[in-house]
Tab-separated table of C-alpha atoms and ligand atoms in Angstrom:
chain	number	residue	atom	x	y	z
G	12	LEU	CA	85.754	82.893	196.610
G	13	SER	CA	86.380	85.741	199.027
G	14	VAL	CA	82.683	86.615	198.755
G	15	MET	CA	81.794	82.957	199.373
G	16	ARG	CA	84.055	82.946	202.442
G	17	ARG	CA	82.237	85.936	203.886
G	18	ALA	CA	78.796	84.429	203.133
G	19	CYS	CA	79.892	81.177	204.820
G	20	LYS	CA	81.290	82.977	207.894
G	21	ILE	CA	77.958	84.743	208.387
G	22	THR	CA	76.123	81.444	207.898
G	23	ALA	CA	78.315	79.588	210.406
G	24	ALA	CA	77.917	82.382	212.964
G	25	ALA	CA	74.133	82.193	212.498
G	26	ARG	CA	74.252	78.440	213.107
G	27	ALA	CA	76.311	78.939	216.277
G	28	LEU	CA	73.912	81.589	217.551
G	29	ALA	CA	70.933	79.308	216.915
G	30	GLY	CA	72.719	76.374	218.559
G	31	GLU	CA	73.399	78.410	221.691
G	32	MET	CA	69.694	79.239	221.927
G	33	VAL	CA	68.698	75.554	222.040
G	34	ARG	CA	67.466	74.929	225.578
G	35	PRO	CA	64.246	73.782	227.282
G	36	GLY	CA	61.443	76.366	227.070
G	37	VAL	CA	62.556	78.137	223.888
G	38	THR	CA	60.208	78.151	220.906
G	39	THR	CA	61.536	77.422	217.449
G	40	LYS	CA	60.177	80.726	216.144
G	41	GLU	CA	62.254	82.632	218.727
G	42	ILE	CA	65.353	81.014	217.246
G	43	ASP	CA	64.187	81.850	213.728
G	44	LYS	CA	63.678	85.510	214.677
G	45	ALA	CA	67.153	85.788	216.264
G	46	VAL	CA	68.766	84.259	213.184
G	47	TYR	CA	66.865	86.575	210.853
G	48	ASP	CA	67.952	89.621	212.887
G	49	PHE	CA	71.579	88.463	212.982
G	50	ILE	CA	71.856	87.752	209.242
G	51	VAL	CA	70.269	91.073	208.341
G	52	SER	CA	72.592	92.865	210.807
G	53	GLN	CA	75.515	91.475	208.785
G	54	GLY	CA	74.231	93.062	205.585
G	55	ALA	CA	73.182	89.640	204.247
G	56	ARG	CA	69.835	88.000	203.488
G	57	PRO	CA	68.503	84.723	204.905
G	58	ALA	CA	68.894	82.478	201.857
G	59	PHE	CA	66.039	80.142	202.800
G	60	LEU	CA	63.379	82.829	203.310
G	61	ASN	CA	60.938	82.569	200.378
G	62	TYR	CA	63.151	79.966	198.654
G	63	CYS	CA	60.552	77.942	196.699
G	64	GLY	CA	58.044	79.498	199.103
G	65	TYR	CA	59.810	78.388	202.307
G	66	PRO	CA	58.364	80.643	205.040
G	67	ALA	CA	61.298	81.100	207.465
G	68	SER	CA	65.014	81.874	207.779
G	69	VAL	CA	66.049	78.574	209.376
G	70	CYS	CA	64.976	74.950	209.165
G	71	ILE	CA	64.552	73.603	212.711
G	72	SER	CA	64.043	69.859	212.715
G	73	VAL	CA	63.359	68.257	216.101
G	74	ASN	CA	63.867	64.552	216.970
G	75	ASN	CA	62.173	62.439	214.244
G	76	THR	CA	62.130	65.403	211.834
G	77	VAL	CA	65.008	64.924	209.388
G	78	ILE	CA	65.054	68.273	207.566
G	79	HIS	CA	62.945	71.295	206.605
G	80	GLY	CA	61.133	71.641	209.952
G	81	ILE	CA	59.313	74.996	209.862
G	82	PRO	CA	59.832	77.182	212.959
G	83	GLY	CA	56.683	77.954	214.937
G	84	GLY	CA	55.175	77.661	218.396
G	85	ARG	CA	56.820	74.348	219.299
G	86	VAL	CA	58.503	74.600	222.710
G	87	LEU	CA	61.811	72.745	222.957
G	88	LYS	CA	62.047	70.351	225.868
G	89	GLU	CA	64.765	68.562	227.802
G	90	GLY	CA	66.057	65.578	225.821
G	91	ASP	CA	65.166	66.886	222.338
G	92	ILE	CA	67.732	66.871	219.564
G	93	VAL	CA	67.420	69.911	217.338
G	94	SER	CA	68.808	70.208	213.817
G	95	ILE	CA	69.500	73.762	212.738
G	96	ASP	CA	69.984	74.348	208.989
G	97	VAL	CA	70.683	77.895	207.823
G	98	GLY	CA	71.867	79.802	204.771
G	99	ALA	CA	72.926	83.397	204.138
G	100	LEU	CA	73.162	85.243	200.837
G	101	TRP	CA	75.866	87.926	200.823
G	102	ASN	CA	76.787	89.949	197.769
G	103	GLY	CA	75.176	87.398	195.491
G	104	PHE	CA	76.693	84.217	196.958
G	105	ASN	CA	75.325	81.616	199.369
G	106	GLY	CA	76.645	79.824	202.423
G	107	ASP	CA	74.780	76.722	203.644
G	108	CYS	CA	75.381	74.752	206.840
G	109	ALA	CA	73.640	72.665	209.477
G	110	ALA	CA	74.240	70.848	212.755
G	111	THR	CA	72.248	68.995	215.382
G	112	TYR	CA	72.252	70.304	218.971
G	113	ALA	CA	71.259	68.714	222.278
G	114	CYS	CA	68.493	70.361	224.307
G	115	GLY	CA	69.612	69.859	227.901
G	116	GLN	CA	70.433	66.275	228.859
G	117	ILE	CA	69.881	63.812	225.987
G	118	SER	CA	69.979	60.007	225.759
G	119	ASP	CA	73.196	58.137	224.978
G	120	GLU	CA	71.593	56.934	221.747
G	121	ALA	CA	70.824	60.507	220.686
G	122	GLN	CA	74.346	61.687	221.516
G	123	LYS	CA	75.840	58.793	219.565
G	124	LEU	CA	73.660	59.671	216.566
G	125	ILE	CA	74.844	63.287	216.660
G	126	ASN	CA	78.495	62.180	216.899
G	127	VAL	CA	78.206	59.646	214.074
G	128	THR	CA	76.494	62.164	211.784
G	129	ARG	CA	79.177	64.791	212.355
G	130	GLN	CA	81.957	62.235	211.969
G	131	SER	CA	80.467	60.991	208.686
G	132	PHE	CA	80.773	64.527	207.280
G	133	PHE	CA	84.467	64.542	208.205
G	134	GLU	CA	84.956	61.111	206.621
G	135	GLY	CA	83.461	62.533	203.417
G	136	VAL	CA	85.462	65.745	203.463
G	137	LYS	CA	88.702	63.714	203.329
G	138	PHE	CA	87.772	63.006	199.701
G	139	ALA	CA	86.764	66.572	198.841
G	140	ARG	CA	90.009	67.045	196.948
G	141	GLN	CA	91.110	67.533	193.396
G	142	GLY	CA	91.641	64.135	191.782
G	143	TYR	CA	88.706	62.394	193.442
G	144	ARG	CA	85.163	62.139	192.131
G	145	VAL	CA	81.894	63.227	193.707
G	146	SER	CA	80.864	59.681	194.572
G	147	ASP	CA	84.093	59.121	196.530
G	148	ILE	CA	82.663	61.596	199.052
G	149	GLY	CA	79.344	59.771	199.325
G	150	HIS	CA	81.043	56.423	199.620
G	151	ALA	CA	83.088	57.708	202.565
G	152	VAL	CA	80.112	59.419	204.219
G	153	GLN	CA	77.906	56.340	204.036
G	154	THR	CA	77.369	55.116	207.563
G	155	TYR	CA	74.662	53.343	209.491
G	156	SER	CA	71.357	54.569	208.066
G	157	VAL	CA	72.024	57.519	205.751
G	158	VAL	CA	69.057	59.255	204.104
G	159	ARG	CA	69.061	58.719	200.339
G	160	SER	CA	66.203	60.804	198.995
G	161	PHE	CA	67.901	64.109	199.860
G	162	VAL	CA	71.483	64.917	198.892
G	163	GLY	CA	74.258	67.488	199.175
G	164	HIS	CA	74.861	69.869	196.296
G	165	GLY	CA	76.990	72.477	194.625
G	166	VAL	CA	76.496	75.912	196.197
G	167	GLY	CA	77.445	79.364	194.938
G	168	GLU	CA	75.350	82.024	193.240
G	169	HIS	CA	72.455	79.623	193.733
G	170	MET	CA	71.876	77.676	196.922
G	171	HIS	CA	71.437	74.445	194.960
G	172	GLU	CA	73.723	73.911	191.977
G	173	GLU	CA	75.245	70.951	190.221
G	174	PRO	CA	76.606	68.499	191.105
G	175	GLU	CA	74.367	66.513	193.428
G	176	VAL	CA	76.455	65.100	196.283
G	177	PRO	CA	74.782	61.914	197.572
G	178	ASN	CA	75.720	60.543	200.993
G	179	TYR	CA	76.026	56.962	199.768
G	180	GLY	CA	77.085	54.963	196.734
G	181	LYS	CA	79.947	53.293	194.955
G	182	PRO	CA	83.256	55.157	194.702
G	183	GLY	CA	84.829	56.429	191.466
G	184	ARG	CA	81.669	57.796	189.850
G	185	GLY	CA	80.238	61.186	189.008
G	186	PRO	CA	81.995	64.419	188.083
G	187	ARG	CA	85.654	64.908	188.940
G	188	LEU	CA	86.364	67.365	191.700
G	189	VAL	CA	88.292	70.384	190.499
G	190	ARG	CA	89.883	73.210	192.460
G	191	GLY	CA	87.518	76.151	192.848
G	192	MET	CA	84.339	74.074	193.180
G	193	THR	CA	82.202	74.816	196.231
G	194	ILE	CA	79.948	72.016	197.451
G	195	ALA	CA	77.691	71.406	200.439
G	196	ILE	CA	78.304	68.023	202.039
G	197	GLU	CA	75.382	67.184	204.316
G	198	PRO	CA	74.814	63.741	205.782
G	199	MET	CA	71.413	63.090	207.359
G	200	VAL	CA	71.591	59.966	209.521
G	201	ASN	CA	68.669	58.062	211.077
G	202	VAL	CA	68.683	55.705	214.068
G	203	GLY	CA	66.257	53.355	212.275
G	204	THR	CA	65.277	53.066	208.621
G	205	TYR	CA	66.689	55.584	206.143
G	206	GLU	CA	63.231	55.947	204.594
G	207	VAL	CA	61.608	59.351	205.111
G	208	GLN	CA	58.206	60.903	204.533
G	209	VAL	CA	57.286	64.492	203.619
G	210	LEU	CA	54.296	65.843	205.563
G	211	LYS	CA	51.289	67.602	204.033
G	212	ASP	CA	52.846	71.061	204.464
G	213	GLY	CA	55.181	70.049	201.625
G	214	TRP	CA	58.324	70.691	203.699
G	215	THR	CA	58.552	68.868	207.027
G	216	THR	CA	60.433	65.644	206.364
G	217	VAL	CA	60.227	62.962	209.065
G	218	THR	CA	61.644	59.473	209.510
G	219	ALA	CA	59.263	56.783	208.254
G	220	ASP	CA	59.556	54.883	211.558
G	221	GLY	CA	59.383	57.883	213.918
G	222	LYS	CA	62.917	57.332	215.227
G	223	LEU	CA	65.551	60.038	215.674
G	224	SER	CA	67.481	61.744	212.878
G	225	ALA	CA	70.479	64.103	212.823
G	226	HIS	CA	72.060	66.377	210.193
G	227	TYR	CA	75.476	67.951	209.702
G	228	GLU	CA	76.506	70.191	206.816
G	229	ASN	CA	79.214	72.594	205.743
G	230	THR	CA	80.022	74.378	202.511
G	231	VAL	CA	83.415	73.105	201.322
G	232	LEU	CA	85.887	74.594	198.812
G	233	ILE	CA	87.907	72.166	196.672
G	234	THR	CA	91.511	73.370	196.453
G	235	ASP	CA	94.630	71.714	195.075
G	236	GLY	CA	95.401	70.602	198.624
G	237	GLU	CA	93.415	70.516	201.845
G	238	PRO	CA	89.695	71.230	201.450
G	239	GLU	CA	88.633	74.507	203.040
U	310	MF3	N1	69.473	73.965	203.640
U	310	MF3	C1	68.868	73.031	202.794
U	310	MF3	C2	70.032	72.391	202.135
U	310	MF3	O1	70.939	72.150	202.859
U	310	MF3	C3	67.890	73.677	201.908
U	310	MF3	C4	66.815	74.327	202.648
U	310	MF3	S1	65.487	74.462	201.630
U	310	MF3	C5	64.691	75.795	202.207
U	310	MF3	O2	70.154	72.150	200.986
U	310	MF3	F1	63.677	75.954	201.488
U	310	MF3	F2	64.419	75.609	203.459
U	310	MF3	F3	65.439	76.819	202.070
U	311	CO	CO1	72.479	72.169	201.720
């Protein structure tokens, strides 16, 4: 767990660094490069790079892109909302986290979406405690239009481990949460339909109706008291 803590601290610092770079005129590949350099400077490895062939260190998903946006020449512009998802592997263990950032001045609708998505994570984390079950988290997260075809997950020596942690569903189902488990809780919330579509590159996942989407994720440790 102390190794996990360190991996997660590096990951969260990488997310913060990327978030601070979000402003009009920046390209997504500049953010990717800065994150790569930072993670390597910490003696860690970007966990996403080459994961199932993924070609970058960060997923940068702008506006109607839900997840897995590949950094490149896209120039961020005023009013964009930008989801940053990043992982670091340190001494054999993974941290995984994400958040959506405003590029300059954004619409009220976009800001509300970001707030609701973040809040839904914190609703879910209330149930990330010994004695509850995995689906109690998803039931609490479920809000507005939550994406169903991608889910949270266990995280540790592998970035994706059991159990799956859906962001919706009936309470009282799935594995029991036990102290020592580490799980990534990661609501993806859409303004419109929760249906998504994966583009031909095999990664970029967009909303089916072209409306905005936001993401918020942290790696959470189940303890016998407050989740960490
Ligand atoms: N970060 C994603 C998750 O939260 C996984 C990214 S897949 C990758 O589960 F290929 F981009 F690494
Ligand atoms: Co994740």
